[in-house]
GROMACS .gro file of C-alpha atoms in nm:
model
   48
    1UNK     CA    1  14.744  20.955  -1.110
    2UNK     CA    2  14.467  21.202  -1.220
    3UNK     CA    3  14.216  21.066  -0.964
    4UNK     CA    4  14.523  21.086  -0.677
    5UNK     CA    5  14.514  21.474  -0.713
    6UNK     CA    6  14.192  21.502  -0.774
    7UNK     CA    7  14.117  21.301  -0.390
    8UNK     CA    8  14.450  21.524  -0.257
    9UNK     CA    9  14.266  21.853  -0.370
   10UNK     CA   10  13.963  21.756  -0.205
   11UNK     CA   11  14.119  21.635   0.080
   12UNK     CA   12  14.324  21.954   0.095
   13UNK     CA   13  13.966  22.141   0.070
   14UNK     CA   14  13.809  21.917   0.373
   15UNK     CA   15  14.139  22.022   0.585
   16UNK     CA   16  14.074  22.420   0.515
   17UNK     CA   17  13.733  22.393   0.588
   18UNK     CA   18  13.779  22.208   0.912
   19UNK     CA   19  14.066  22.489   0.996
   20UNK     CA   20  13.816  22.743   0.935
   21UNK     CA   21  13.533  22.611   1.170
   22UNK     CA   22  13.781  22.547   1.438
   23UNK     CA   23  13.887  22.897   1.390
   24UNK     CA   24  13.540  23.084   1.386
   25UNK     CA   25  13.479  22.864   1.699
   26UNK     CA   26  13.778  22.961   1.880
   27UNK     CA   27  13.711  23.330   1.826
   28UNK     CA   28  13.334  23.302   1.908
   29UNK     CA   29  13.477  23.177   2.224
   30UNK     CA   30  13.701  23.421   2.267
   31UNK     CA   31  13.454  23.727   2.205
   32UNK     CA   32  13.254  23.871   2.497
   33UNK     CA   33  12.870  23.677   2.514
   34UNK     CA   34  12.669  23.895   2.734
   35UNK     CA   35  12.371  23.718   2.671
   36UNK     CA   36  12.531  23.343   2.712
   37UNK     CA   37  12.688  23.489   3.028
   38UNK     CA   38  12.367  23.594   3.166
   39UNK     CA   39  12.188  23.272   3.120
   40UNK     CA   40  12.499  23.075   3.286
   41UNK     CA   41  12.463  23.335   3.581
   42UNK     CA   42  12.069  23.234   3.589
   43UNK     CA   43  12.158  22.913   3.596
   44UNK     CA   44  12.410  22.898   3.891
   45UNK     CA   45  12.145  23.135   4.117
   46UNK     CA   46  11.858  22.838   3.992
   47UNK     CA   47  12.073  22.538   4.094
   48UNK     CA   48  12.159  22.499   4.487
   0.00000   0.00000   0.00000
């Protein structure tokens, strides 16, 4: 039973973590990037 919790603890920890790096990317997505927005601008006057 010990090494049950001790695997549902750490799989509880793997879960947070993976919430919290879908999170940060969601709101890097959602804040303004002038310089990424630039470069995709570049890149559309480059290609034909």
């Amino acid at each position: 039973m010990r090494l049950k919790k001790s695997l549902n603890r750490n799989v509880v920890i793997v879960v947070a973590a993976a919430l919290l790096v879908v999170a940060a990317i969601m709101v890097s997505d959602l804040t303004p990037r002038p310089a990424a927005d630039n470069y995709d601008r570049i890149l559309d006057e480059v290609q034909p």
